C-alpha positions as CSV (number, residue, x, y, z in Angstrom):
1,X,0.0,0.0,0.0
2,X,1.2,3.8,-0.7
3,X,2.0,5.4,2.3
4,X,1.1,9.4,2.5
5,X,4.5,10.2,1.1
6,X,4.3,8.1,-1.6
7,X,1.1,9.9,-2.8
8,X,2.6,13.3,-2.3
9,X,5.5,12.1,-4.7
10,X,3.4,10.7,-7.1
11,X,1.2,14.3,-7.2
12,X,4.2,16.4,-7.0
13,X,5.5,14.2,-10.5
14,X,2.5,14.5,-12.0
15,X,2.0,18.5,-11.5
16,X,5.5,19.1,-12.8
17,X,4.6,17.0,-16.0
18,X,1.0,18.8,-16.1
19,X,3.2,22.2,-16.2
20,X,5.4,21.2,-19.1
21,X,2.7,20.2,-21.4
22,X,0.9,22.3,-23.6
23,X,-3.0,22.2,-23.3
24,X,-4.0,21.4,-27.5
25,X,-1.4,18.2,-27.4
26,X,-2.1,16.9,-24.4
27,X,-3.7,13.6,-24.2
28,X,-4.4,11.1,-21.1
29,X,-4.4,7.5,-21.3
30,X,-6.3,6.2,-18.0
31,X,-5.7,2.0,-17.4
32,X,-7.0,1.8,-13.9
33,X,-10.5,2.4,-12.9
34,X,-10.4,5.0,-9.8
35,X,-11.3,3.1,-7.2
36,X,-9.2,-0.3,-8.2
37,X,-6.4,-0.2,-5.5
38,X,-7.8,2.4,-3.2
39,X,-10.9,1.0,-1.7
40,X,-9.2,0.3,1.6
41,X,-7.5,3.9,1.7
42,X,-10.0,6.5,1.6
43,X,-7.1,8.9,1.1
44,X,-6.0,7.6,-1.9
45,X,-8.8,7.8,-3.8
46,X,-9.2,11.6,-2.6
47,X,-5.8,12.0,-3.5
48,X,-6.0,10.5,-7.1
49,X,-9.1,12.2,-7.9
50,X,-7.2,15.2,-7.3
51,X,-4.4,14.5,-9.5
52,X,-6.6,12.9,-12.3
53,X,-9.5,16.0,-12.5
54,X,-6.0,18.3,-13.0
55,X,-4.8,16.5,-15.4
56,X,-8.1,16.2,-17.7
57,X,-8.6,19.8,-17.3
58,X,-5.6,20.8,-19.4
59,X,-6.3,17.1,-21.7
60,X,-7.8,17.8,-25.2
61,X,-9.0,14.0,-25.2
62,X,-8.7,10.6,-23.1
63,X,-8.0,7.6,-23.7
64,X,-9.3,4.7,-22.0
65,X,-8.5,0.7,-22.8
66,X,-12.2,-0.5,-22.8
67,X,-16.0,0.5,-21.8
68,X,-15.6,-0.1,-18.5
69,X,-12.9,1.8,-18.3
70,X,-14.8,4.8,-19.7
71,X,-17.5,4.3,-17.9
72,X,-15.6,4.5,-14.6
73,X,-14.2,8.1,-15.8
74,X,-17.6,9.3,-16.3
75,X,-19.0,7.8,-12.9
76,X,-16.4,8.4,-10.7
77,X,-14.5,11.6,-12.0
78,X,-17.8,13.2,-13.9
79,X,-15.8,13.6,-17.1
80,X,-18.0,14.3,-20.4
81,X,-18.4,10.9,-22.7
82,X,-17.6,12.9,-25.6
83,X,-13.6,13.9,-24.3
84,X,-13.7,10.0,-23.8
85,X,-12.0,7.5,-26.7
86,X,-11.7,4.1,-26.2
87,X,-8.9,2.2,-28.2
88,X,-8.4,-1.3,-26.9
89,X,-4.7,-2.3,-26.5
90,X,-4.2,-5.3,-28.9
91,X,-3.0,-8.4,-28.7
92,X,-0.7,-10.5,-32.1
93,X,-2.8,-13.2,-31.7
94,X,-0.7,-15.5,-33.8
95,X,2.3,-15.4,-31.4
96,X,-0.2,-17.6,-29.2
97,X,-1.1,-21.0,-30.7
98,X,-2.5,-23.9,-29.2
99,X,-2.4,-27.5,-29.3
100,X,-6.3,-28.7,-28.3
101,X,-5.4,-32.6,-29.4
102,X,-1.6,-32.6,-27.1
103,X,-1.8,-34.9,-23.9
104,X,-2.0,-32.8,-20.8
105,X,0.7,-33.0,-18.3
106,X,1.0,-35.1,-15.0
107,X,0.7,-33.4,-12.5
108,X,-0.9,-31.0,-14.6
109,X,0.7,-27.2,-15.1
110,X,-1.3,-24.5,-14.5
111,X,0.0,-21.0,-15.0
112,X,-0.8,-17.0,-14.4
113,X,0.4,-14.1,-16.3
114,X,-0.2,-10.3,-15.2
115,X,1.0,-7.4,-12.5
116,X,0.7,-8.9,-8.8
117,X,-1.8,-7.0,-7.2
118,X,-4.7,-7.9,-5.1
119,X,-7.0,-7.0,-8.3
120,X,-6.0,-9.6,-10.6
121,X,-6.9,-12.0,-8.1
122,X,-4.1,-14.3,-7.1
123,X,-4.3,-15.0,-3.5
124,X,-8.0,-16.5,-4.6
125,X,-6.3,-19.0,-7.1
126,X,-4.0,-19.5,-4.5
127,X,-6.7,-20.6,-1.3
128,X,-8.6,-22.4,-4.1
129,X,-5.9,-24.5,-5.1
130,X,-5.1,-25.0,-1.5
131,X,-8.4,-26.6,-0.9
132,X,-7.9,-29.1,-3.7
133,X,-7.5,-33.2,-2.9
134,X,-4.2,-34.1,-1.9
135,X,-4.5,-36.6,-4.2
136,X,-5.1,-34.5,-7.2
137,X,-1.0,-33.3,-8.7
138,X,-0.6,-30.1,-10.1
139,X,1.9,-27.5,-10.6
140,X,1.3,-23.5,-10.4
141,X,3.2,-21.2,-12.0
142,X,3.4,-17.2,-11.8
143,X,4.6,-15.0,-14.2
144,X,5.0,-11.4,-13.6
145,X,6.2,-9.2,-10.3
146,X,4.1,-6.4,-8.6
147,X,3.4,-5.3,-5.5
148,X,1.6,-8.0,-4.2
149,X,4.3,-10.5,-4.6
150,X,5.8,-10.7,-0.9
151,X,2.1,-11.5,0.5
152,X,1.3,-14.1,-2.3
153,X,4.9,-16.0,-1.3
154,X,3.4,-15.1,2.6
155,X,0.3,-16.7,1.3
156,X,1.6,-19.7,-0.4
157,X,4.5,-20.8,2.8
158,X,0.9,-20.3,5.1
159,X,-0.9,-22.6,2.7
160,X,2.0,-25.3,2.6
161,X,2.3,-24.8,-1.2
162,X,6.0,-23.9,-1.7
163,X,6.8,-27.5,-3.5
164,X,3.6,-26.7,-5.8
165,X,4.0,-22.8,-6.5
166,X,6.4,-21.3,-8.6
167,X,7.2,-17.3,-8.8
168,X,9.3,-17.1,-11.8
169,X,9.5,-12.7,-12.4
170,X,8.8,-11.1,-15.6
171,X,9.5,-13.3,-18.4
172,X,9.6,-12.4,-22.0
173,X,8.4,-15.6,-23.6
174,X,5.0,-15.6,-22.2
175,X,3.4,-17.7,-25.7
176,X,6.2,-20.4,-25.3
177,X,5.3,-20.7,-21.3
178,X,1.5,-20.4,-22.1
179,X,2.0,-23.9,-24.7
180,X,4.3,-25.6,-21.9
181,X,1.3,-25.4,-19.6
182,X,-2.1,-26.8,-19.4
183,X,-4.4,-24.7,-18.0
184,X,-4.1,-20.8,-17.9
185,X,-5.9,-19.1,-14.6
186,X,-6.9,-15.9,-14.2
187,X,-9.6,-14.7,-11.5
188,X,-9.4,-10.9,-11.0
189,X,-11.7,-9.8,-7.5
């Protein structure tokens, strides 16, 4: 969690970079929806709000990366639909085949991509696999770093999954991991 200071950093970076951008070229791509991250810290949200509503005032258009995206910038920070563009981020598809026929491994691999943060869901994967028969044999592994990490390594020595659950960072062949595995899991909150 951002601590006070962190906050004040983060709005003193952002003001400076509002200052040194002229108003007519000035766009604002927005990933997170406002309250994602900040539902437990009443202060953050105040204190994002803040920075955001500055920076849209000087933005001639925003962009956010789907609907719900856009709709969380007009319910939350009341900005106009029509300032609002949405351009997905895309994916090359074809640097992710699959196999549908191939023989599943034993124990079987399942695997999660993304940021670590309590959003994406992670410690619920985690206390679901936990509850699964001993006798069932699987594998777990976790691509990606984030904030989150140190309590989802807390997590999984509490659960007694260490020989099952594998952190292995940011990797750069993702689509070579993905066809390695069996199962891809991803349960955001």
């Amino acid at each position: 969690m951002m601590t006070k200071e962190d906050y004040l950093n983060e709005y003193k970076t952002h003001k400076s970079m509002r200052d040194n951008v002229k108003r007519d070229n000035y766009r604002l791509q927005y990933h997170l929806m406002p309250p994602t991250g900040f539902l437990n810290d009443p202060n953050g949200l105040f204190i994002r709000k803040i920075i955001l509503k500055a920076s849209l005032k000087r933005s001639t258009k925003v962009i956010a990366i789907s609907k719900d995206v856009k709709n969380s910038l007009i319910d939350y920070l009341r900005i106009p639909e029509d300032h609002i563009s949405v351009i997905y981020n895309g994916i090359d598809t074809s640097r992710f085949t699959t196999n549908i026929q191939k023989d599943l491994h034993y124990p079987a691999r399942l695997i999660y991509v993304g940021r670590l943060i309590k959003e994406k869901g992670v410690q619920l994967t985690l206390e679901a696999l936990s509850n699964l028969p001993k006798e069932l044999k699987w594998t777990f592994d976790v691509i990606g770093d984030g904030s989150y990490r140190k309590e989802l390594e807390q997590q999984v020595n509490a659960l007694e999954l260490t020989d099952q659950v594998h952190f292995m960072g940011n990797c750069g062949n993702v689509p070579e991991l993905l066809k390695e595995h069996d199962v891809f899991i991803h349960m955001p909150e």
